[in-house]
Amino acid sequence: MNPKVIQGGRFEDYRGSISFVNDFKFLNIERFYIISNSRENPIRAWQGHKLDEKNFYCLSGSFKIHFIKIDNWENPSKDLTIETIWVSESDSKIVHIPSGYANAVESLEENSKLMSFSTLPLVNVIEDDVRFPSDYWLIHND
């Protein structure tokens, strides 16, 4: 399975607005987190998952979701291609990152908030979570 964007929408009238992603199914979701990176450290990198699948939704501000398909969990190549998807509060979509990837989240504005839905039960996280140094793959801001 490859990473994908599940596009939603937004409705607005005199009462306010509603953002939605009707095609997202909460199958196998075990828990969620809300991520707010500090201004001093806007990039949270690199966290890999052999089994866990991640789904990201921007609540406020904007983020870049960076991800890499891991080729070898013990000694991954430093030449792997970084792919990036931009998300913002005005573009209602969920970014699905399947298992087998490492990801990094980069906040682009102060006070940005990103919701992360995870599929692996918390008791299994220790055996699944693989952390790499934040500079293992360099993110280029073009």
PDB file of C-alpha atoms in Angstrom:
ATOM      1  CA  MET A   1       0.000   0.000   0.000  1.00  0.00           C
ATOM      2  CA  ASN A   2       1.208   3.517  -0.802  1.00  0.00           C
ATOM      3  CA  PRO A   3       0.597   6.771   1.044  1.00  0.00           C
ATOM      4  CA  LYS A   4      -2.514   8.566  -0.151  1.00  0.00           C
ATOM      5  CA  VAL A   5      -4.604  11.656   0.357  1.00  0.00           C
ATOM      6  CA  ILE A   6      -8.244  11.243   1.310  1.00  0.00           C
ATOM      7  CA  GLN A   7      -9.804  14.505   0.189  1.00  0.00           C
ATOM      8  CA  GLY A   8     -12.637  16.051   2.132  1.00  0.00           C
ATOM      9  CA  GLY A   9     -14.399  19.355   1.856  1.00  0.00           C
ATOM     10  CA  ARG A  10     -15.683  22.377   3.657  1.00  0.00           C
ATOM     11  CA  PHE A  11     -19.145  23.924   3.867  1.00  0.00           C
ATOM     12  CA  GLU A  12     -19.708  27.477   5.012  1.00  0.00           C
ATOM     13  CA  ASP A  13     -22.807  29.607   5.542  1.00  0.00           C
ATOM     14  CA  TYR A  14     -24.082  32.284   7.929  1.00  0.00           C
ATOM     15  CA  ARG A  15     -23.884  29.814  10.870  1.00  0.00           C
ATOM     16  CA  GLY A  16     -20.186  29.087  10.418  1.00  0.00           C
ATOM     17  CA  SER A  17     -18.301  26.285   8.720  1.00  0.00           C
ATOM     18  CA  ILE A  18     -18.029  22.508   8.714  1.00  0.00           C
ATOM     19  CA  SER A  19     -14.920  20.656   7.534  1.00  0.00           C
ATOM     20  CA  PHE A  20     -15.279  16.982   6.681  1.00  0.00           C
ATOM     21  CA  VAL A  21     -13.564  13.929   5.196  1.00  0.00           C
ATOM     22  CA  ASN A  22     -16.515  11.632   4.542  1.00  0.00           C
ATOM     23  CA  ASP A  23     -14.463   8.975   2.730  1.00  0.00           C
ATOM     24  CA  PHE A  24     -12.197   8.356   5.745  1.00  0.00           C
ATOM     25  CA  LYS A  25     -13.161   5.189   7.601  1.00  0.00           C
ATOM     26  CA  PHE A  26     -12.130   4.809  11.235  1.00  0.00           C
ATOM     27  CA  LEU A  27     -11.379   1.107  10.749  1.00  0.00           C
ATOM     28  CA  ASN A  28      -8.709  -0.157  13.151  1.00  0.00           C
ATOM     29  CA  ILE A  29      -8.088   3.257  14.736  1.00  0.00           C
ATOM     30  CA  GLU A  30      -6.812   2.612  18.276  1.00  0.00           C
ATOM     31  CA  ARG A  31      -5.832   6.096  19.484  1.00  0.00           C
ATOM     32  CA  PHE A  32      -5.165   9.664  18.430  1.00  0.00           C
ATOM     33  CA  TYR A  33      -2.768  12.475  19.241  1.00  0.00           C
ATOM     34  CA  ILE A  34      -2.729  16.209  18.659  1.00  0.00           C
ATOM     35  CA  ILE A  35       0.706  17.487  17.686  1.00  0.00           C
ATOM     36  CA  SER A  36       1.845  21.070  18.234  1.00  0.00           C
ATOM     37  CA  ASN A  37       5.485  21.640  17.403  1.00  0.00           C
ATOM     38  CA  SER A  38       7.357  24.400  19.187  1.00  0.00           C
ATOM     39  CA  ARG A  39       8.444  27.512  17.327  1.00  0.00           C
ATOM     40  CA  GLU A  40      12.069  26.654  18.127  1.00  0.00           C
ATOM     41  CA  ASN A  41      11.729  23.085  16.777  1.00  0.00           C
ATOM     42  CA  PRO A  42       9.159  23.126  13.960  1.00  0.00           C
ATOM     43  CA  ILE A  43      10.190  19.673  12.630  1.00  0.00           C
ATOM     44  CA  ARG A  44       9.440  16.447  14.505  1.00  0.00           C
ATOM     45  CA  ALA A  45      11.501  13.767  12.720  1.00  0.00           C
ATOM     46  CA  TRP A  46      12.016  10.772  11.998  1.00  0.00           C
ATOM     47  CA  GLN A  47       9.710   8.119  13.405  1.00  0.00           C
ATOM     48  CA  GLY A  48       9.243   4.822  11.584  1.00  0.00           C
ATOM     49  CA  HIS A  49       6.557   2.186  11.909  1.00  0.00           C
ATOM     50  CA  LYS A  50       6.834  -1.425  10.807  1.00  0.00           C
ATOM     51  CA  LEU A  51       3.173  -2.194  11.641  1.00  0.00           C
ATOM     52  CA  ASP A  52       1.380   1.021  12.626  1.00  0.00           C
ATOM     53  CA  GLU A  53      -0.456   3.097  10.042  1.00  0.00           C
ATOM     54  CA  LYS A  54      -0.737   6.856  10.517  1.00  0.00           C
ATOM     55  CA  ASN A  55      -3.458   9.247   9.403  1.00  0.00           C
ATOM     56  CA  PHE A  56      -2.863  12.995   9.697  1.00  0.00           C
ATOM     57  CA  TYR A  57      -5.452  15.797   9.703  1.00  0.00           C
ATOM     58  CA  CYS A  58      -4.589  19.475  10.140  1.00  0.00           C
ATOM     59  CA  LEU A  59      -6.747  21.185  12.765  1.00  0.00           C
ATOM     60  CA  SER A  60      -5.148  24.632  12.530  1.00  0.00           C
ATOM     61  CA  GLY A  61      -2.349  26.347  10.659  1.00  0.00           C
ATOM     62  CA  SER A  62      -0.418  24.252   8.155  1.00  0.00           C
ATOM     63  CA  PHE A  63       2.114  21.419   7.992  1.00  0.00           C
ATOM     64  CA  LYS A  64       4.280  19.500   5.607  1.00  0.00           C
ATOM     65  CA  ILE A  65       4.026  15.739   6.114  1.00  0.00           C
ATOM     66  CA  HIS A  66       7.310  14.158   4.976  1.00  0.00           C
ATOM     67  CA  PHE A  67       7.613  10.396   4.542  1.00  0.00           C
ATOM     68  CA  ILE A  68      10.090   7.781   3.355  1.00  0.00           C
ATOM     69  CA  LYS A  69       9.594   4.118   2.465  1.00  0.00           C
ATOM     70  CA  ILE A  70      12.150   2.273   4.615  1.00  0.00           C
ATOM     71  CA  ASP A  71      14.324  -0.185   2.686  1.00  0.00           C
ATOM     72  CA  ASN A  72      16.136  -1.770   5.663  1.00  0.00           C
ATOM     73  CA  TRP A  73      15.033  -1.206   9.269  1.00  0.00           C
ATOM     74  CA  GLU A  74      18.458  -1.915  10.786  1.00  0.00           C
ATOM     75  CA  ASN A  75      20.453   0.233   8.353  1.00  0.00           C
ATOM     76  CA  PRO A  76      18.255   2.266   5.984  1.00  0.00           C
ATOM     77  CA  SER A  77      19.842   3.976   3.019  1.00  0.00           C
ATOM     78  CA  LYS A  78      20.506   7.687   3.472  1.00  0.00           C
ATOM     79  CA  ASP A  79      19.626   8.161  -0.215  1.00  0.00           C
ATOM     80  CA  LEU A  80      15.929   7.333   0.129  1.00  0.00           C
ATOM     81  CA  THR A  81      13.550   9.764  -1.540  1.00  0.00           C
ATOM     82  CA  ILE A  82      11.615  12.064   0.769  1.00  0.00           C
ATOM     83  CA  GLU A  83       8.046  12.630  -0.365  1.00  0.00           C
ATOM     84  CA  THR A  84       6.025  15.537   1.001  1.00  0.00           C
ATOM     85  CA  ILE A  85       2.335  16.431   1.200  1.00  0.00           C
ATOM     86  CA  TRP A  86       1.192  19.870   2.383  1.00  0.00           C
ATOM     87  CA  VAL A  87      -1.885  20.097   4.640  1.00  0.00           C
ATOM     88  CA  SER A  88      -3.688  23.088   6.077  1.00  0.00           C
ATOM     89  CA  GLU A  89      -6.806  23.902   8.055  1.00  0.00           C
ATOM     90  CA  SER A  90      -8.424  25.340   4.903  1.00  0.00           C
ATOM     91  CA  ASP A  91      -7.911  22.174   2.833  1.00  0.00           C
ATOM     92  CA  SER A  92      -9.831  19.407   4.566  1.00  0.00           C
ATOM     93  CA  LYS A  93      -7.954  16.171   3.851  1.00  0.00           C
ATOM     94  CA  ILE A  94      -6.362  13.239   5.614  1.00  0.00           C
ATOM     95  CA  VAL A  95      -2.913  11.961   4.688  1.00  0.00           C
ATOM     96  CA  HIS A  96      -2.668   8.189   5.143  1.00  0.00           C
ATOM     97  CA  ILE A  97       0.850   6.789   5.700  1.00  0.00           C
ATOM     98  CA  PRO A  98       0.837   2.965   5.662  1.00  0.00           C
ATOM     99  CA  SER A  99       3.123   0.758   7.705  1.00  0.00           C
ATOM    100  CA  GLY A 100       6.692   0.459   6.462  1.00  0.00           C
ATOM    101  CA  TYR A 101       7.366   4.191   6.378  1.00  0.00           C
ATOM    102  CA  ALA A 102       9.121   6.779   8.511  1.00  0.00           C
ATOM    103  CA  ASN A 103       7.549  10.192   8.793  1.00  0.00           C
ATOM    104  CA  ALA A 104       8.357  13.713   9.866  1.00  0.00           C
ATOM    105  CA  VAL A 105       5.901  16.516  10.519  1.00  0.00           C
ATOM    106  CA  GLU A 106       6.903  20.119   9.941  1.00  0.00           C
ATOM    107  CA  SER A 107       4.743  22.965  11.190  1.00  0.00           C
ATOM    108  CA  LEU A 108       4.739  25.957   8.852  1.00  0.00           C
ATOM    109  CA  GLU A 109       2.968  28.442  11.116  1.00  0.00           C
ATOM    110  CA  GLU A 110       3.061  29.174  14.798  1.00  0.00           C
ATOM    111  CA  ASN A 111       0.267  27.489  16.810  1.00  0.00           C
ATOM    112  CA  SER A 112      -0.402  24.869  14.113  1.00  0.00           C
ATOM    113  CA  LYS A 113      -2.107  21.673  15.308  1.00  0.00           C
ATOM    114  CA  LEU A 114      -2.066  18.289  13.613  1.00  0.00           C
ATOM    115  CA  MET A 115      -4.232  15.316  14.605  1.00  0.00           C
ATOM    116  CA  SER A 116      -2.678  11.865  14.190  1.00  0.00           C
ATOM    117  CA  PHE A 117      -4.780   8.687  14.200  1.00  0.00           C
ATOM    118  CA  SER A 118      -2.888   5.424  14.846  1.00  0.00           C
ATOM    119  CA  THR A 119      -3.907   1.838  14.136  1.00  0.00           C
ATOM    120  CA  LEU A 120      -1.617  -0.087  16.484  1.00  0.00           C
ATOM    121  CA  PRO A 121      -2.706  -0.736  20.093  1.00  0.00           C
ATOM    122  CA  LEU A 122      -0.553   1.133  22.610  1.00  0.00           C
ATOM    123  CA  VAL A 123       0.745  -2.119  24.146  1.00  0.00           C
ATOM    124  CA  ASN A 124       2.431  -2.973  20.808  1.00  0.00           C
ATOM    125  CA  VAL A 125       4.068   0.404  20.169  1.00  0.00           C
ATOM    126  CA  ILE A 126       7.433  -0.393  21.830  1.00  0.00           C
ATOM    127  CA  GLU A 127       8.123  -3.229  19.397  1.00  0.00           C
ATOM    128  CA  ASP A 128       7.006  -1.159  16.387  1.00  0.00           C
ATOM    129  CA  ASP A 129       8.350   2.350  16.946  1.00  0.00           C
ATOM    130  CA  VAL A 130      11.731   2.979  15.260  1.00  0.00           C
ATOM    131  CA  ARG A 131      13.340   6.372  15.804  1.00  0.00           C
ATOM    132  CA  PHE A 132      16.021   7.796  13.576  1.00  0.00           C
ATOM    133  CA  PRO A 133      18.139  10.911  14.238  1.00  0.00           C
ATOM    134  CA  SER A 134      16.374  14.075  13.065  1.00  0.00           C
ATOM    135  CA  ASP A 135      19.151  14.728  10.549  1.00  0.00           C
ATOM    136  CA  TYR A 136      19.307  11.155   9.161  1.00  0.00           C
ATOM    137  CA  TRP A 137      17.465  12.398   6.058  1.00  0.00           C
ATOM    138  CA  LEU A 138      17.718  16.124   5.379  1.00  0.00           C
ATOM    139  CA  ILE A 139      14.501  17.949   4.585  1.00  0.00           C
ATOM    140  CA  HIS A 140      15.045  20.636   1.966  1.00  0.00           C
ATOM    141  CA  ASN A 141      12.668  23.562   2.074  1.00  0.00           C
ATOM    142  CA  ASP A 142      12.149  24.589  -1.524  1.00  0.00           C
TER     143      ASP A 142
END
